[in-house]
């Protein structure tokens, strides 16, 4: 007797692999812009993270007696590692990237049952662990004006040798947080390098926005989570920024500085760890936006996507519980 | 221009409609054998009104609808009824159902009662009667009896005629509209006549330009019939989706379209209504799309109900490549476990795919919760939550996620990047939910019956007790009265005991008298029975005797005589039986052995038959199995003969 | 000293107040009867088969409620019932007690009617009055009422009662759960209807 399949007998040809490839492709403009402004550090991070990630994935799959080729090909670990590496500071040394990847792939993903079963976004979990464990290494940001050349970066990446004080500086969000009695405008006019940094971040964010819009157009995800996140962050920033422009960073600062666009289109759209329904995704995105603003403004970290995303990951089952769509034809 | 609405979800699969050359109806020679299932619709199966061997004419009623939601079945051609039995039918399970088998005589002569009528001279009641008699069931796929659908008491203001045909590959309705546009319009007018004050909208997807043109031409003179073109999107032909698309309203949950004042009918159904009323012809044929790369002569064929799928495939020169044939469309149809099944009123398409065309399922991967299924779902469900719940057998929870509202359209599985067979998960869960509901109902029912039985038994015991008490009271009263009358009488208790013992003895002595009257048994069975009866009597009498002795009654010698007599009788009966057995050459021990041998052989044969190697087995395996089977069969025959000879030695002697 | 008095007074007062509230609540929200027995009984399959060692489902439910019997003694209910009971009582689900019988497909009693001698013994045994007949008349089972408890099989003197599995019809048939097959590198396209846990 032949095996009979239930309908439908037609498939649209959509594959998980295709989705992952599209995400990788859409992140390329952002990666290139980041390299353009901040040097080769990010490239080193990306390559190393993906290598380590693939190795770890293969190792775990072998331990769990799962077919290697089948799962390595799905590309999910590459996406995780890419996003993690993009979020890490360009001056992260090899051991930091390794530890972050290890946490992401081993602890956040496979210990929970692998692809599709992890409650926390693996990239953000890896990032957050390192941010808490190695705060100093996780906050060295290169200035867009001075960064290592390829050889210098190579040396730094492996041996952490070189004069990094010359090439690091506070990020604009950091600077706006620690005003030390000045207004934002006073601080900016006193520090032209911060203004320059902000320009660079604007372009990086724009590149991610472009990639994200492309994914949206290709229907890789729906607009709900990123839309809600950007809207809630924008509204919070707009309200406070308009109220006291001297103390609070403006609407555009919040949307185009830090990891805003990367998070909005690449991180919080991770389907596995977000809420399920479209309504749920709206709540999920809005929650992240609000949390990010709160932590950026009143918390002790200048940027806060990792924590905001993890906190909302925690709430996703609850959101799902209360955001069931109305049944077809159900009277309101 | 009417404002169009949209419905949630939906997908755009490749159409593949040109493959079957819509617009032309091809004919097939009449098959020699037609197999007409009694249940081709939703609802109660029809009841046969013909007998095996009976001659029937084309269009003659052969099975009558039973109940309100049921549809009659008619002979698709003239010929002889050759069987009324269970045959495999077109169902995903491959299970059998009752069918009427008809050997056609090639004359194809209409039954004398089939005749055309002028609808203008018929009153509404007569039109309804003609429709009902024709056994029309929704030809779009669901097969809901049309007369039942029409018999709603809710006011209908819109008649939606469904010519959407949103599934890929199928062009049966497209062709029907191109070829029979006038009949469809006439049928629609008939329905409009029955529905006071309704207007009619015939809805067609924009991928059928010819059908649209033809239908618009045909509807030109009818101001109350509108041809509405909607954009192509699957599943716009689903009833609820169609209604939302056209009116912007959702059919209430658990409700029917009539709640919105809407009645939906498929174009093929409307054409069948036209034929039934104007021509008097029952629903005995339909247009079926035969398509797929495996078919050399694809097209739309006019096919008699009951034609075997095999016959159609053979006539269209289909090459199945050992791929399962799909009945229905690629999105909602099912693979036929067996092609020896008949086409029915709801069969609209046969797809014979080549191996590349509709490939079997790839290995599916883990759900990554991408949510694409939710975007595609036309029923506003959360397909991935349903999937997780179905996978973990959480059947009570899955109902809260409205599993039962799933229309199984397959849009979710179509878009799933992990290729999860979502629809099958849902079908499994639905089946389990229904099964559990049925079990709960049954358990509840059984509990009630158990409790009422317990109550009844208790009542009986109580009633007995009451009666006993009442009798005792009455007796005591009588005794008291007697004593008052005659104080010198003997002790009543002792007297009663004596009476009781006497009665018992009489009882014990009675049966032998009866037994004596019994004539000498002539056969083995009766002898056995007689011996057993006497044995029982003996036991009873011995017990009564022992009881009486223990009680110290005086008439025990009577009983003793009885026991002795019975002992003799019992011995005599046993001897008679043994004599009879030895005379006849019967041997109970041997018979038992033979019976065991026969049962063993029988089991062996059955086991072998069950374990028959399938098609793929090698020739040696097959021949080995055949040899074993033949040997077992021979053993069985031997055992049977032996058993018979022991059981009935006289017969053997005769033969 | 004052402090001690205040403290003792305060505690006494609180004890009185809360005691009063508790007492009132105990009276006001008193639960009548033992609803847990009813709840357990609801979950049992009501075949009244007695395979658990009790004369019917209700007594078994009472035994479970009193914790004198484990939850795994109901063969007709099988896995599902054990799981449901475990959920209800918040205890661990146990495998079915083999002593009580084996979990099997649902069966229904059929009387081979030409062999029936009309002794009415099965009628008396049937816990749900699903057998129809009279003395010296042929008996038959009312199929929709039969729970498949097989209590009628034992008393039949001529062994004419068969327990046959309920046949699957196209009305009761449904798709099976897609099976889970693991693909390997060598056969990445194993035709499977199940998905693979990553």
Short mmCIF file of C-alpha atoms in Angstrom, two decimals, chain C:
data_model
loop_
_atom_site.label_atom_id
_atom_site.label_comp_id
_atom_site.label_asym_id
_atom_site.label_seq_id
_atom_site.Cartn_x
_atom_site.Cartn_y
_atom_site.Cartn_z
CA UNK C 1 5.66 46.79 80.57
CA UNK C 2 3.06 48.73 78.64
CA UNK C 3 4.56 47.56 75.42
CA UNK C 4 4.12 43.96 76.42
CA UNK C 5 0.49 44.55 77.30
CA UNK C 6 -0.17 46.35 74.03
CA UNK C 7 1.49 43.62 72.04
CA UNK C 8 -0.42 40.84 73.75
CA UNK C 9 -3.65 42.78 73.41
CA UNK C 10 -3.04 43.48 69.75
CA UNK C 11 -2.23 39.87 68.99
CA UNK C 12 -5.24 38.64 70.89
CA UNK C 13 -7.47 41.07 69.08
CA UNK C 14 -6.08 40.02 65.71
CA UNK C 15 -6.46 36.37 66.58
CA UNK C 16 -10.10 36.97 67.45
CA UNK C 17 -10.80 38.96 64.30
CA UNK C 18 -9.13 36.55 61.91
CA UNK C 19 -10.58 33.57 63.72
CA UNK C 20 -13.99 35.10 63.27
CA UNK C 21 -13.38 35.69 59.57
CA UNK C 22 -12.14 32.15 59.08
CA UNK C 23 -15.06 30.73 60.95
CA UNK C 24 -17.48 32.76 58.91
CA UNK C 25 -15.80 31.75 55.65
CA UNK C 26 -15.90 28.09 56.62
CA UNK C 27 -19.65 28.35 57.16
CA UNK C 28 -20.43 30.66 54.29
CA UNK C 29 -18.40 28.88 51.61
CA UNK C 30 -18.92 25.34 52.80
CA UNK C 31 -18.70 22.85 49.94
CA UNK C 32 -21.46 20.32 49.98
CA UNK C 33 -20.75 16.68 49.46
CA UNK C 34 -17.58 15.51 47.84
CA UNK C 35 -17.55 16.90 44.32
CA UNK C 36 -14.22 15.27 43.58
CA UNK C 37 -15.98 11.90 43.34
CA UNK C 38 -18.34 13.36 40.75
CA UNK C 39 -15.44 14.86 38.84
CA UNK C 40 -13.58 11.57 38.81
CA UNK C 41 -16.73 9.76 37.81
CA UNK C 42 -17.15 12.15 34.89
CA UNK C 43 -13.75 11.12 33.58
CA UNK C 44 -14.36 7.38 33.84
CA UNK C 45 -15.72 5.72 30.71
CA UNK C 46 -18.91 4.49 32.40
CA UNK C 47 -18.67 1.03 30.93
CA UNK C 48 -19.50 -0.28 34.43
CA UNK C 49 -17.35 -3.26 33.55
CA UNK C 50 -15.97 -3.92 36.99
CA UNK C 51 -12.47 -4.70 35.73
CA UNK C 52 -11.13 -2.35 38.40
CA UNK C 53 -12.53 -4.62 41.06
CA UNK C 54 -15.43 -2.35 41.93
CA UNK C 55 -19.06 -2.91 40.98
CA UNK C 56 -19.24 0.01 38.52
CA UNK C 57 -17.54 3.29 37.79
CA UNK C 58 -18.93 5.33 40.65
CA UNK C 59 -17.57 3.03 43.38
CA UNK C 60 -14.17 3.11 41.70
CA UNK C 61 -14.36 6.90 41.60
CA UNK C 62 -15.07 6.88 45.34
CA UNK C 63 -12.12 4.55 45.89
CA UNK C 64 -9.83 6.89 43.97
CA UNK C 65 -11.14 9.87 45.88
CA UNK C 66 -10.45 8.10 49.18
CA UNK C 67 -7.02 7.19 47.86
CA UNK C 68 -7.63 3.53 48.49
CA UNK C 69 -7.15 2.68 44.82
CA UNK C 70 -4.61 3.91 42.27
CA UNK C 71 -5.78 5.72 39.12
CA UNK C 72 -4.55 3.08 36.72
CA UNK C 73 -7.10 0.33 37.13
CA UNK C 74 -9.46 1.21 34.31
CA UNK C 75 -8.69 -0.75 31.12
CA UNK C 76 -11.58 0.58 28.99
CA UNK C 77 -10.49 4.14 29.72
CA UNK C 78 -6.87 3.34 28.95
CA UNK C 79 -4.08 5.90 28.65
CA UNK C 80 -6.43 8.81 28.06
CA UNK C 81 -8.41 8.32 31.22
CA UNK C 82 -5.30 7.81 33.31
CA UNK C 83 -3.87 11.02 31.91
CA UNK C 84 -7.06 12.93 32.58
CA UNK C 85 -7.25 11.58 36.14
CA UNK C 86 -3.61 12.45 36.72
CA UNK C 87 -4.33 15.98 35.55
CA UNK C 88 -7.39 16.30 37.74
CA UNK C 89 -5.80 14.94 40.88
CA UNK C 90 -2.40 16.42 40.17
CA UNK C 91 -0.63 13.11 40.59
CA UNK C 92 1.76 11.29 38.32
CA UNK C 93 0.22 9.30 35.48
CA UNK C 94 0.90 5.59 35.99
CA UNK C 95 1.01 2.90 33.33
CA UNK C 96 -2.15 0.83 33.16
CA UNK C 97 -2.30 -1.86 35.83
CA UNK C 98 -1.85 -5.12 33.95
CA UNK C 99 -3.78 -6.97 36.64
CA UNK C 100 -6.92 -5.07 35.81
CA UNK C 101 -6.67 -5.93 32.14
CA UNK C 102 -5.23 -4.60 28.94
CA UNK C 103 -6.11 -1.44 27.14
CA UNK C 104 -7.60 -2.46 23.86
CA UNK C 105 -9.73 -1.23 21.02
CA UNK C 106 -13.33 -0.51 21.79
CA UNK C 107 -15.41 -3.65 21.46
CA UNK C 108 -19.10 -4.40 21.34
CA UNK C 109 -20.92 -7.57 22.31
CA UNK C 110 -22.68 -9.57 19.60
CA UNK C 111 -24.95 -12.52 20.31
CA UNK C 112 -24.81 -15.36 17.81
CA UNK C 113 -28.52 -15.43 17.65
CA UNK C 114 -29.13 -18.93 16.32
CA UNK C 115 -27.13 -20.38 19.19
CA UNK C 116 -28.85 -18.40 21.91
CA UNK C 117 -31.02 -20.57 24.15
CA UNK C 118 -32.86 -17.70 25.78
CA UNK C 119 -31.57 -18.16 29.32
CA UNK C 120 -31.69 -14.39 30.19
CA UNK C 121 -28.44 -14.67 32.14
CA UNK C 122 -26.74 -12.06 30.02
CA UNK C 123 -29.68 -9.72 30.43
CA UNK C 124 -29.24 -9.88 34.18
CA UNK C 125 -25.51 -9.29 33.84
CA UNK C 126 -25.72 -6.28 31.57
CA UNK C 127 -25.10 -3.14 33.64
CA UNK C 128 -26.72 -0.81 31.13
CA UNK C 129 -29.75 -2.85 29.99
CA UNK C 130 -28.36 -3.13 26.49
CA UNK C 131 -29.57 -6.70 25.90
CA UNK C 132 -33.06 -7.35 24.73
CA UNK C 133 -34.86 -10.69 25.06
CA UNK C 134 -37.07 -12.85 27.24
CA UNK C 135 -36.93 -16.34 28.72
CA UNK C 136 -36.67 -18.99 26.00
CA UNK C 137 -36.64 -16.24 23.38
CA UNK C 138 -33.63 -15.26 21.33
CA UNK C 139 -31.67 -12.30 22.80
CA UNK C 140 -29.92 -9.53 20.98
CA UNK C 141 -27.64 -6.62 21.84
CA UNK C 142 -28.81 -3.06 21.29
CA UNK C 143 -25.59 -1.96 19.62
CA UNK C 144 -25.70 1.78 20.38
CA UNK C 145 -26.26 1.06 24.07
CA UNK C 146 -23.50 -1.51 24.52
CA UNK C 147 -20.46 -0.22 26.39
CA UNK C 148 -18.30 -3.25 25.60
CA UNK C 149 -17.79 -4.17 29.27
CA UNK C 150 -17.91 -7.92 28.42
CA UNK C 151 -19.75 -8.72 31.65
CA UNK C 152 -22.29 -10.70 29.61
CA UNK C 153 -19.71 -13.08 28.15
CA UNK C 154 -18.99 -14.99 31.34
CA UNK C 155 -22.56 -15.91 32.36
CA UNK C 156 -23.58 -17.21 28.92
CA UNK C 157 -23.97 -21.00 29.31
CA UNK C 158 -23.56 -21.71 25.60
CA UNK C 159 -20.78 -19.18 24.87
CA UNK C 160 -22.72 -17.50 22.10
CA UNK C 161 -21.57 -13.94 22.89
CA UNK C 162 -18.62 -12.51 20.96
CA UNK C 163 -16.82 -9.29 21.74
CA UNK C 164 -16.07 -7.79 18.34
CA UNK C 165 -14.18 -4.56 17.68
CA UNK C 166 -16.38 -1.69 16.53
CA UNK C 167 -16.00 -1.51 12.76
CA UNK C 168 -14.58 1.68 11.27
CA UNK C 169 -16.97 3.32 8.84
CA UNK C 170 -16.38 6.27 6.58
CA UNK C 171 -18.27 8.32 9.17
CA UNK C 172 -15.99 7.39 12.04
CA UNK C 173 -12.75 7.15 10.07
CA UNK C 174 -10.31 10.00 10.39
CA UNK C 175 -6.76 10.77 9.36
CA UNK C 176 -4.01 9.46 11.53
CA UNK C 177 -1.46 11.71 13.12
CA UNK C 178 1.41 12.33 10.70
CA UNK C 179 4.15 9.96 11.69
CA UNK C 180 7.51 11.20 12.77
CA UNK C 181 10.46 10.02 10.76
CA UNK C 182 13.96 11.28 11.17
CA UNK C 183 15.81 12.05 7.99
CA UNK C 184 19.47 11.19 7.79
CA UNK C 185 22.26 12.60 5.67
CA UNK C 186 22.15 9.56 3.48
CA UNK C 187 18.40 9.78 2.97
CA UNK C 188 17.63 13.44 3.32
CA UNK C 189 14.47 13.02 1.28
CA UNK C 190 12.98 10.19 3.24
CA UNK C 191 9.32 10.46 2.44
CA UNK C 192 7.85 11.37 5.73
CA UNK C 193 4.83 13.07 6.98
CA UNK C 194 6.31 14.00 10.27
CA UNK C 195 8.62 16.80 11.06
CA UNK C 196 11.90 16.52 12.75
CA UNK C 197 12.69 18.03 16.07
CA UNK C 198 15.81 20.05 15.50
#
